[in-house]
Amino acid sequence: MVDAGLDLEGQLAMPMEPTEAVAHHMDFVDLHLDSTAPPPSPSTPVATQEPVLPIPTTAPGGGSGVATKDGTCGAANANTVCGSWPQVCGNTASHCGNGCQSGPCTGSPVVAAPGPSPAPVAANPGIFKIVGQAGVPAMHAGLMPNGRVIFLDKVENYTQIKLGNGQYAYSAEYDPSTNTVVGLSYKTNAFCSGGAFLPDGRWLSLGGNAPLDFIDPTVGDGFNAIRYLQRSSTSAALNGQSWSEPGNKLASARWYASAQTMPDGTIFVASGSLNGLDPTVPANNNPTYEVLSNQGISQGVNVPMDLLAKNQPYYMYPFIHLLNDGNLFVFVSKSSEIFNVATNKTIKTFPDLPGDYRTYPNTGGSVLLPLSSANNWAPDVIICGGGAYQDITSPTDPSCGRIQPLSANPAWEMDSMPEGRGMVEGTLLPDGTVLFLNGCNRGAQGFGIASNPTYESLIYTPTKPLGQRWSTGATSTIARLYHSVALLLLDGTVLVAGSNPVEMPILTPVPNQVPSEDYITEFRVEIYTPSYLQGANANRRPTKITLSSLSLKATGATFTLTFTAPAGAKTVQVALYHGGFVTHSLHMNHRMAYLDTTGFNPGKTGQKLTVKMPPNRNVAPPGPYVVYVLCDGVPGIGQFVSVS
């Protein structure tokens, strides 16, 4: 059994390599953190449960028009109420199919989504290793400038850490270099919040849910809360400090909101539930956006957004990516558009992405692929996975759509994974590949409504020809279902944590329950080591990396970078990387840009490069980034910088 002790500062000191498989998590009772078993969950439904969509009818909905035949129903149904969902029928494929307002389509869509495709096992698939304990369920996560990972959770009736006031910690700071964790406090319930980094490096958590006084009277209402956390890359003085909540509020309640940093450092915040109640009732929903200043203070105005309104109830946690023209690519349900925040106008709409729903409660993963000057920093977005409806019986979607929103004739290029996956999330790796992890093959997001965990990692290589981009990586032994996270660390490995698919933590499975309690609250932390750091590659990192400045400007300015290359190195790349705010399969603000370099001398060990920054803040909005230097595809230890 793994042993751990709680030191005087509330730190959970874990051994470097816990090896025992925790098949029965009751072992955690003996961790000397807190020996009190979790109290039972309340039997009366409360607004702080997940918003749940009714199970759809299985017959096509009513209406006076012609039945749907091509996946573009809506107008023919004369705005009637269809099935069991009291929604006005829309005019896109988002409103027909399994689980839609108009009932299932009676024919195939114009463009069919592909089924599963083979993904050969990678020659070097990487490896998973269990390294520590998270201390709290890892609902949200972010890599901070001190190289540590912050986990952020909702109010729970059990975590592994107790604070000095006797209450459980719902946030924690995890140090990957020692695999130790320290509990952090907050003032408002951060349940299913959104977030972003401010230009000054502070990490924001936005919105949340109501207080649970019967569990913890010290934590208040988080629906309109703004939380701030600060860490430094040059000083340890801020390490372990708790969340700051000076009282600034969002303009309205937002549960399940997405956030995107804009070129001027302001924060675009969109969507959310007003109260956590039935999202098929429009009065419960908040299909609007607001803008926070570059200091993280709301401007106090809620602006209706048509794309969100039209796609209710699939309007929460939209995918948002900043494009190199300063506009936003916004995707929700199956629909997407280019949106200009300054003018509050839709610039362009795109055909619906074929396949099932892609956003909450059937979220897949969305990634803005690596940017570079080679194609004028043109954005290229991939969206994978999803599902049909919010129930444990829902099938999941293996298909992926890829689109270049600013191309002359943007269209979805379809591809597919080897199996359907919901809650799958994509993480950019410094070598330009994308690692897809976590999720399930059956079910949806919500408490106890997912099964068939997908344990294997998938590696997507965007530069390969269509049909050859997917390979299968290493397989984990841990189910990572609802409320799981994955993110890149400074050393180029990927931290994987979380899975809390129940209303309140359970430490051992309880069979035959509805909702399901087959899967426990997972505290184990894994590290995935990609192929580029395995075997001999582990000793071929660039070392002694020094930047002429840690404050960089996205104006095309240059800086100098010196390092020691491994013997015989033939190529070099410099990547500017932002990990963002990770939650619910979304990596908000996640992006990577390859920077132009001159001065590399192949084969020499001592290197001095001149590195050119992106041309503007549309490509690299302000905030903290990591600079990775790669020789022959092997990254050195990343260096945190501030981009302004």
XYZ file of C-alpha atoms in Angstrom:
644
model
C 0.000 0.000 0.000
C 1.191 3.498 -0.833
C 1.980 5.442 2.309
C 1.866 9.187 2.693
C 1.954 11.660 5.514
C 0.507 15.117 6.031
C 3.200 17.527 7.109
C 2.729 20.634 9.222
C 1.980 22.846 6.223
C -0.788 20.686 4.812
C 1.460 19.110 2.157
C 0.840 15.598 0.932
C 4.314 14.082 0.600
C 4.148 11.148 -1.775
C 6.757 8.563 -2.700
C 8.315 9.038 -6.124
C 6.982 5.819 -7.629
C 3.816 4.378 -6.133
C 3.623 0.914 -7.627
C 0.599 -0.749 -6.098
C -2.417 -0.851 -8.382
C -5.232 0.790 -6.479
C -7.990 -1.559 -7.499
C -9.812 -0.778 -4.279
C -9.356 2.869 -3.386
C -10.368 2.308 0.202
C -6.588 2.150 0.707
C -6.714 5.943 0.690
C -8.436 5.820 4.060
C -5.074 4.811 5.501
C -3.085 7.682 3.980
C -3.105 9.634 7.261
C -4.546 12.591 5.372
C -8.048 12.202 6.637
C -9.384 8.976 8.060
C -13.024 9.996 7.822
C -14.931 8.168 5.112
C -16.852 10.424 2.727
C -20.347 11.168 4.019
C -23.266 10.105 1.839
C -24.430 12.380 -0.924
C -27.671 14.304 -0.430
C -30.682 12.333 -1.602
C -32.602 15.399 -2.745
C -31.606 16.756 -6.184
C -29.995 20.170 -5.990
C -29.087 22.773 -8.600
C -25.423 21.936 -8.125
C -25.839 18.614 -9.891
C -24.871 18.408 -13.561
C -27.317 19.929 -16.068
C -28.922 16.883 -17.654
C -30.753 16.768 -20.964
C -33.807 14.503 -21.130
C -33.314 11.232 -22.977
C -34.583 11.884 -26.501
C -37.553 10.217 -28.094
C -36.782 7.509 -30.622
C -39.333 8.540 -33.214
C -39.114 11.535 -35.528
C -40.686 14.638 -34.047
C -43.990 16.092 -35.070
C -44.660 19.048 -37.343
C -46.589 19.927 -40.430
C -43.681 19.831 -42.839
C -41.957 17.144 -44.847
C -39.922 14.636 -42.863
C -36.183 15.163 -42.674
C -34.208 13.296 -45.318
C -30.808 14.951 -45.605
C -29.761 16.152 -42.185
C -30.864 19.771 -42.733
C -34.232 19.717 -40.995
C -35.920 22.510 -39.131
C -37.681 24.921 -41.427
C -40.136 22.264 -42.596
C -41.317 21.685 -39.061
C -42.953 25.116 -38.725
C -41.190 25.851 -35.440
C -43.149 23.143 -33.662
C -42.078 21.487 -30.451
C -40.564 18.135 -31.339
C -40.027 15.061 -29.257
C -39.619 15.720 -25.542
C -37.440 18.812 -25.905
C -39.293 22.143 -25.587
C -37.035 23.940 -28.059
C -37.857 25.844 -31.206
C -36.667 23.788 -34.130
C -33.606 25.250 -35.811
C -32.566 25.306 -39.445
C -29.332 23.302 -39.324
C -28.282 19.715 -38.828
C -27.703 20.612 -35.193
C -31.425 20.117 -34.735
C -32.002 16.683 -36.202
C -30.552 13.289 -35.455
C -30.444 11.142 -32.333
C -31.140 13.403 -29.396
C -32.210 16.431 -31.417
C -35.256 18.625 -31.110
C -36.719 17.316 -34.381
C -36.076 13.707 -33.553
C -33.822 11.399 -35.555
C -33.185 12.185 -39.203
C -34.919 9.780 -41.561
C -32.025 9.715 -43.986
C -28.298 10.173 -44.082
C -26.823 13.661 -43.996
C -25.502 15.221 -47.186
C -21.953 14.397 -46.076
C -21.651 11.250 -44.002
C -19.199 11.127 -41.116
C -16.657 8.328 -41.561
C -16.607 5.319 -39.309
C -13.555 4.072 -37.419
C -10.247 3.890 -39.264
C -7.175 1.822 -38.424
C -4.438 3.451 -36.360
C -1.320 1.264 -36.514
C 0.687 0.898 -33.337
C 3.440 3.496 -33.315
C 6.982 2.200 -33.695
C 7.736 3.837 -30.373
C 4.407 4.338 -28.567
C 5.665 6.123 -25.463
C 4.968 4.958 -21.929
C 2.659 5.744 -18.993
C 3.951 5.729 -15.418
C 2.095 6.397 -12.167
C 4.128 8.932 -10.194
C 2.033 10.520 -7.449
C -1.277 11.642 -5.965
C -3.189 14.782 -6.968
C -4.554 15.580 -3.514
C -7.858 16.761 -5.007
C -9.966 15.612 -7.969
C -8.433 17.229 -11.061
C -11.439 18.872 -12.719
C -9.383 21.816 -14.026
C -5.626 22.151 -14.496
C -2.944 24.525 -15.701
C 0.845 24.690 -15.899
C 2.036 27.697 -13.937
C 5.178 29.822 -14.502
C 6.895 28.068 -11.570
C 6.669 24.785 -13.484
C 4.057 23.362 -11.136
C 0.533 22.259 -11.998
C -2.549 23.693 -10.334
C -5.525 21.389 -9.902
C -8.892 23.015 -9.266
C -12.042 21.187 -8.232
C -15.551 21.775 -6.926
C -16.693 21.558 -3.306
C -16.479 17.896 -2.270
C -17.295 15.869 0.826
C -13.851 14.251 0.583
C -10.410 15.026 -0.831
C -6.954 13.831 0.210
C -5.971 17.105 1.897
C -7.438 19.079 4.769
C -6.702 22.774 5.227
C -5.793 24.531 8.450
C -9.455 25.452 9.033
C -10.450 21.794 9.121
C -12.172 21.856 5.721
C -11.091 19.822 2.725
C -8.952 21.458 0.053
C -10.582 21.756 -3.377
C -7.497 23.035 -5.152
C -3.894 21.892 -5.015
C -0.436 22.764 -6.321
C 1.425 19.743 -7.661
C 5.196 19.788 -8.125
C 6.193 17.361 -10.926
C 9.843 17.510 -9.896
C 9.135 15.968 -6.485
C 5.608 14.571 -6.963
C 4.414 16.387 -3.861
C 1.253 18.418 -3.534
C 0.077 21.313 -1.352
C -3.565 22.199 -0.689
C -4.920 25.624 -1.671
C -8.092 27.359 -0.516
C -10.677 29.397 -2.374
C -13.740 31.407 -1.407
C -16.294 30.408 -4.056
C -17.313 27.095 -5.632
C -15.306 26.662 -8.860
C -17.440 23.752 -10.117
C -17.107 23.553 -13.944
C -15.560 26.976 -14.459
C -13.768 28.406 -17.470
C -10.474 30.223 -17.476
C -7.486 31.899 -19.066
C -4.179 33.546 -18.264
C -4.026 37.333 -17.995
C -1.194 39.207 -19.763
C 0.574 39.642 -16.404
C 0.653 35.856 -15.914
C -2.153 35.499 -13.387
C -4.419 32.511 -13.951
C -8.166 33.137 -13.955
C -11.008 30.805 -13.029
C -14.358 32.182 -14.163
C -17.826 31.229 -12.973
C -18.838 28.105 -11.134
C -21.769 26.961 -9.060
C -23.735 27.503 -5.883
C -22.453 27.012 -2.327
C -22.896 23.711 -0.526
C -23.194 24.956 3.039
C -24.046 21.514 4.385
C -20.557 20.392 3.268
C -18.460 23.530 3.666
C -19.904 26.802 5.009
C -16.653 28.654 4.240
C -17.128 28.484 0.443
C -19.670 30.789 -1.170
C -21.592 31.119 -4.435
C -19.342 30.768 -7.476
C -21.796 31.335 -10.335
C -20.422 34.810 -11.147
C -17.087 34.549 -9.367
C -13.673 35.588 -10.678
C -10.700 33.863 -9.035
C -7.048 34.829 -9.485
C -3.881 32.828 -8.884
C -0.338 34.108 -9.322
C 2.972 32.284 -9.582
C 6.456 33.387 -10.677
C 9.094 31.785 -12.887
C 11.885 33.593 -11.027
C 10.795 33.557 -7.376
C 9.439 30.848 -5.085
C 7.795 33.401 -2.796
C 4.346 32.856 -4.318
C 4.468 29.065 -4.228
C 1.686 27.566 -2.159
C -0.339 30.777 -1.900
C -4.098 30.294 -2.201
C -6.554 31.796 -4.647
C -7.270 35.528 -4.462
C -10.886 36.644 -4.715
C -11.107 40.391 -4.095
C -14.808 40.473 -4.980
C -14.784 41.205 -8.703
C -17.729 39.522 -10.405
C -18.799 38.478 -13.864
C -21.673 40.409 -15.414
C -23.903 37.340 -15.023
C -23.904 33.795 -13.724
C -21.897 31.404 -15.897
C -21.525 27.670 -15.313
C -19.675 25.878 -18.164
C -18.319 29.042 -19.786
C -15.378 29.184 -22.198
C -12.745 31.924 -22.238
C -10.304 33.224 -24.851
C -7.549 35.818 -24.500
C -7.835 38.502 -27.188
C -4.921 40.296 -28.925
C -5.285 43.320 -26.629
C -5.181 41.133 -23.515
C -8.880 41.342 -22.757
C -10.715 38.089 -22.053
C -13.717 36.973 -24.111
C -16.047 34.871 -21.924
C -18.931 33.039 -23.565
C -21.872 30.840 -22.637
C -22.829 29.157 -19.392
C -25.801 28.073 -17.359
C -27.537 30.659 -15.181
C -28.586 28.227 -12.482
C -27.529 24.656 -13.261
C -31.047 23.590 -14.161
C -32.504 21.891 -17.254
C -30.739 23.343 -20.341
C -33.688 22.482 -22.565
C -35.508 25.350 -20.829
C -34.137 28.594 -22.341
C -34.788 30.573 -19.146
C -32.026 28.574 -17.465
C -29.430 29.363 -20.099
C -26.991 32.201 -20.744
C -26.233 32.221 -24.502
C -24.327 35.506 -24.219
C -20.763 36.729 -23.952
C -18.985 39.399 -21.955
C -15.497 40.879 -22.037
C -13.077 41.244 -19.144
C -10.352 43.878 -19.075
C -6.703 42.890 -19.335
C -6.710 42.959 -15.529
C -9.538 40.438 -15.359
C -12.379 42.807 -14.459
C -15.710 42.460 -16.259
C -16.975 45.352 -18.347
C -20.409 44.505 -16.957
C -22.260 43.918 -20.226
C -23.834 40.671 -21.431
C -24.136 40.507 -25.211
C -26.447 37.951 -26.860
C -24.673 35.599 -29.259
C -26.797 34.032 -31.990
C -24.635 30.954 -32.477
C -25.074 29.986 -28.836
C -28.792 30.758 -28.786
C -29.538 28.767 -31.931
C -27.713 25.694 -30.690
C -29.354 25.369 -27.287
C -29.250 23.093 -25.370
C -25.830 22.183 -26.862
C -24.438 25.667 -26.230
C -22.153 25.259 -23.187
C -18.334 25.087 -23.197
C -17.966 26.132 -26.859
C -14.637 25.592 -28.615
C -12.991 28.971 -29.274
C -9.762 29.707 -31.153
C -8.181 33.088 -31.890
C -7.351 33.437 -35.600
C -4.475 35.332 -37.142
C -6.809 38.081 -38.392
C -7.913 38.857 -34.816
C -11.327 37.249 -35.166
C -12.559 34.166 -33.315
C -13.421 30.731 -34.620
C -16.321 29.580 -32.436
C -17.753 26.060 -32.580
C -20.681 24.649 -30.631
C -22.798 21.533 -31.146
C -22.079 20.931 -34.861
C -22.070 24.554 -35.996
C -19.279 27.099 -36.325
C -18.544 30.627 -37.424
C -15.951 33.371 -37.546
C -16.973 36.064 -35.073
C -15.726 39.632 -34.676
C -15.936 40.715 -31.052
C -15.397 44.438 -31.669
C -18.370 44.710 -34.033
C -20.437 41.895 -32.490
C -20.914 40.425 -35.958
C -20.668 37.013 -37.557
C -18.157 37.282 -40.384
C -18.637 33.846 -41.882
C -20.561 30.678 -41.139
C -19.423 27.185 -42.048
C -21.267 24.027 -43.033
C -22.166 21.902 -40.040
C -19.555 19.320 -39.107
C -20.939 15.893 -40.062
C -21.402 13.387 -37.304
C -22.737 13.599 -33.774
C -22.564 16.432 -31.256
C -19.072 17.670 -30.412
C -19.628 19.928 -27.383
C -21.062 19.515 -23.884
C -22.580 17.133 -22.861
C -21.013 15.091 -25.684
C -17.705 16.913 -25.858
C -14.919 15.692 -28.075
C -11.614 17.537 -28.411
C -10.617 20.593 -30.440
C -7.061 21.688 -31.237
C -5.624 24.670 -33.100
C -2.784 22.969 -34.962
C 0.766 24.404 -34.899
C 1.211 27.829 -36.479
C 4.218 28.964 -38.489
C 5.357 31.554 -41.003
C 5.585 28.799 -43.644
C 1.883 29.329 -44.378
C 1.589 32.891 -43.047
C 0.392 31.688 -39.625
C -2.836 30.381 -41.175
C -5.073 28.644 -38.615
C -5.935 24.981 -39.013
C -8.417 23.426 -36.552
C -9.225 19.792 -35.872
C -12.238 18.537 -33.886
C -12.516 14.862 -32.926
C -14.976 12.658 -31.102
C -18.366 13.431 -29.588
C -21.634 11.625 -29.037
C -25.332 11.418 -29.784
C -27.083 12.300 -26.516
C -26.576 12.545 -22.754
C -27.033 9.043 -21.464
C -24.915 6.014 -20.661
C -26.392 4.320 -23.749
C -25.146 7.011 -26.146
C -22.790 5.893 -28.898
C -19.657 7.963 -29.376
C -18.278 9.346 -32.609
C -14.934 8.220 -34.102
C -14.895 10.924 -36.764
C -12.812 14.094 -36.928
C -13.259 17.237 -38.968
C -10.396 19.519 -39.934
C -10.865 22.983 -41.380
C -8.797 26.032 -42.310
C -11.268 28.795 -41.427
C -9.487 31.605 -43.303
C -8.771 29.688 -46.502
C -10.436 30.743 -49.745
C -12.924 27.872 -49.685
C -13.018 26.412 -46.193
C -14.529 22.957 -45.919
C -14.417 20.120 -43.425
C -11.869 17.447 -44.279
C -13.090 14.270 -42.619
C -10.900 11.685 -40.914
C -11.457 9.266 -38.061
C -9.973 7.645 -35.006
C -9.924 3.850 -34.575
C -12.986 3.965 -32.302
C -15.648 6.353 -31.082
C -14.548 8.509 -28.166
C -16.284 11.028 -25.982
C -14.364 13.286 -23.591
C -11.201 12.819 -25.653
C -8.762 15.716 -25.380
C -5.916 16.788 -27.612
C -2.600 18.160 -26.336
C -0.029 19.701 -28.660
C 3.472 18.261 -28.339
C 6.608 20.281 -29.136
C 7.443 18.049 -32.121
C 4.198 19.121 -33.850
C 2.166 16.003 -33.179
C -1.036 15.971 -31.123
C -1.577 13.501 -28.286
C -5.221 12.467 -27.802
C -6.019 10.926 -24.410
C -8.779 9.956 -21.997
C -12.503 9.471 -22.488
C -14.960 6.678 -23.165
C -16.406 4.630 -25.983
C -19.953 4.729 -24.611
C -21.946 7.377 -22.774
C -21.582 11.093 -22.196
C -20.513 13.804 -19.780
C -22.330 13.872 -16.478
C -22.361 11.865 -13.290
C -22.384 8.111 -13.788
C -23.285 8.075 -17.474
C -20.078 6.850 -19.143
C -18.723 3.355 -19.693
C -16.123 1.507 -21.786
C -13.119 3.709 -20.927
C -10.678 4.309 -23.778
C -7.290 3.588 -22.241
C -5.018 3.894 -25.255
C -3.332 7.092 -26.381
C -3.592 8.219 -29.985
C -0.938 10.190 -31.843
C -2.006 12.517 -34.654
C 0.608 13.785 -37.108
C -1.017 16.690 -38.991
C 1.681 16.939 -41.660
C 1.144 13.403 -42.991
C -1.261 12.638 -45.852
C -4.922 12.049 -45.067
C -5.414 8.436 -44.026
C -1.919 8.143 -42.552
C -2.076 10.620 -39.682
C -3.191 8.387 -36.816
C -1.121 5.912 -34.839
C -1.781 4.195 -31.520
C 0.452 5.038 -28.593
C 0.884 3.526 -25.170
C -2.049 2.275 -23.102
C -2.833 3.475 -19.587
C -4.219 1.224 -16.871
C -6.394 3.981 -15.398
C -9.887 4.947 -16.552
C -9.930 8.689 -17.224
C -13.590 9.578 -17.640
C -15.505 12.715 -16.695
C -13.408 15.462 -15.077
C -9.999 14.307 -16.325
C -7.108 16.461 -17.564
C -3.863 16.226 -19.535
C -1.201 18.877 -20.119
C 2.387 19.303 -21.275
C 5.100 19.877 -18.670
C 8.330 21.850 -18.995
C 10.345 18.671 -19.542
C 8.247 17.668 -22.578
C 6.321 14.895 -20.841
C 2.544 14.962 -20.379
C 0.865 14.922 -16.980
C -2.439 13.028 -16.851
C -4.781 13.225 -13.864
C -8.367 13.221 -12.728
C -11.566 11.288 -13.376
C -14.342 12.028 -10.917
C -17.466 10.786 -12.700
C -19.679 10.802 -9.605
C -21.505 13.550 -7.738
C -19.328 13.142 -4.647
C -16.080 11.154 -4.433
C -16.176 7.393 -4.039
C -13.060 5.375 -3.276
C -14.238 1.924 -4.289
C -16.666 0.915 -7.048
C -20.305 0.300 -6.166
C -21.851 -2.014 -8.776
C -25.396 -1.964 -10.132
C -26.076 1.675 -9.337
C -28.082 4.164 -11.400
C -26.369 6.515 -12.123
C -23.364 4.226 -12.429
C -20.760 4.101 -9.678
C -18.601 1.568 -11.494
C -15.719 4.053 -11.723
C -14.091 5.678 -8.731
C -12.747 9.136 -8.034
C -9.195 8.898 -9.318
C -6.357 10.621 -7.445
C -3.392 8.944 -9.130
C -1.190 11.109 -11.340
C 0.465 9.651 -14.412
C 3.250 10.878 -16.640
C 3.153 9.985 -20.317
C 6.623 10.048 -21.865
C 6.422 10.535 -25.649
C 8.662 8.684 -28.063
C 10.922 11.701 -28.490
C 12.222 11.199 -24.917
C 12.487 7.430 -24.913
C 15.598 5.329 -25.269
C 18.678 7.126 -26.559
C 16.627 10.268 -27.184
C 16.513 10.901 -23.453
C 20.207 11.758 -23.649
C 19.945 13.878 -26.774
C 18.219 16.922 -25.403
C 19.486 20.435 -26.093
C 20.926 21.740 -22.806
C 22.143 24.984 -21.211
C 19.368 26.921 -22.961
C 19.622 30.663 -22.355
C 17.419 33.416 -23.794
C 18.631 36.985 -24.107
C 15.331 38.120 -22.608
C 12.401 36.470 -20.846
C 10.101 39.348 -21.849
C 9.269 39.028 -25.528
C 7.133 41.075 -27.905
C 4.876 39.668 -30.609
C 5.889 42.314 -33.132
C 8.345 40.407 -35.293
C 11.119 41.414 -32.888
C 14.099 39.119 -32.413
C 15.926 37.671 -29.440
C 19.085 35.619 -29.043
C 19.090 32.039 -27.863
C 22.190 30.029 -26.942
C 22.326 26.341 -26.106
C 24.422 23.209 -26.283
C 23.254 20.826 -28.990
C 23.759 17.069 -28.799
C 26.602 15.769 -30.915
C 25.735 15.507 -34.579
C 22.413 17.378 -34.368
C 21.113 18.151 -37.859
C 18.036 20.310 -37.289
C 16.661 22.830 -34.834
C 13.173 24.140 -34.066
C 12.029 26.740 -31.563
C 8.429 26.496 -30.392
C 6.451 29.153 -28.510
C 3.898 27.210 -26.460
C 0.842 28.152 -24.391
C -0.908 25.365 -22.478
C -3.935 27.384 -21.371
C -6.761 26.355 -19.044
C -7.635 22.649 -19.188
C -11.045 21.256 -18.244
C -13.767 18.969 -19.621
C -11.663 18.010 -22.694
C -11.218 21.695 -23.569
C -7.789 23.324 -23.602
C -8.842 26.968 -23.607
C -6.317 29.291 -25.320
C -4.049 26.343 -26.172
C -1.661 27.184 -29.032
C 1.847 26.649 -30.356
C 3.819 28.624 -32.929
C 7.098 27.651 -34.535
C 9.460 30.626 -34.637
C 11.836 31.434 -37.482
C 15.517 31.058 -36.628
C 18.880 31.821 -38.177
C 22.404 30.878 -37.149
C 22.138 27.141 -36.584
C 25.299 25.205 -37.434
C 24.528 21.496 -37.986
C 26.853 19.149 -36.172
C 28.259 21.725 -33.754
C 27.525 21.621 -30.046
C 27.771 25.309 -29.168
C 24.871 27.128 -30.819
C 23.710 30.734 -30.989
C 20.430 31.493 -32.753
C 18.621 34.645 -33.701
C 14.933 33.928 -33.178
C 12.100 35.964 -34.666
C 8.845 36.377 -32.780
C 5.408 36.180 -34.455
C 4.376 39.316 -36.347
C 1.518 40.348 -34.069
C -0.609 39.512 -31.046
C -3.239 37.802 -33.182
C -0.755 34.949 -33.530
C 0.575 35.206 -29.966
C -1.843 37.014 -27.634
C -0.204 38.353 -24.469
C 0.491 36.123 -21.492
C 2.889 33.444 -20.240
C 4.400 31.015 -22.746
C 7.043 28.318 -22.764
C 9.919 28.319 -25.253
C 11.022 24.829 -26.277
C 14.208 24.214 -28.270
C 14.226 20.971 -30.251
C 17.177 19.296 -31.942
C 16.192 16.550 -34.381
C 12.742 16.558 -32.773
C 13.944 16.135 -29.181
C 12.986 19.030 -26.859
C 15.129 20.557 -24.164
C 13.645 21.730 -20.871
C 11.178 24.526 -21.591
C 11.771 28.095 -20.445
C 8.887 30.293 -19.293
C 8.664 33.717 -20.947
C 6.181 36.587 -20.921
C 4.802 37.735 -24.270
C 3.467 41.264 -24.570
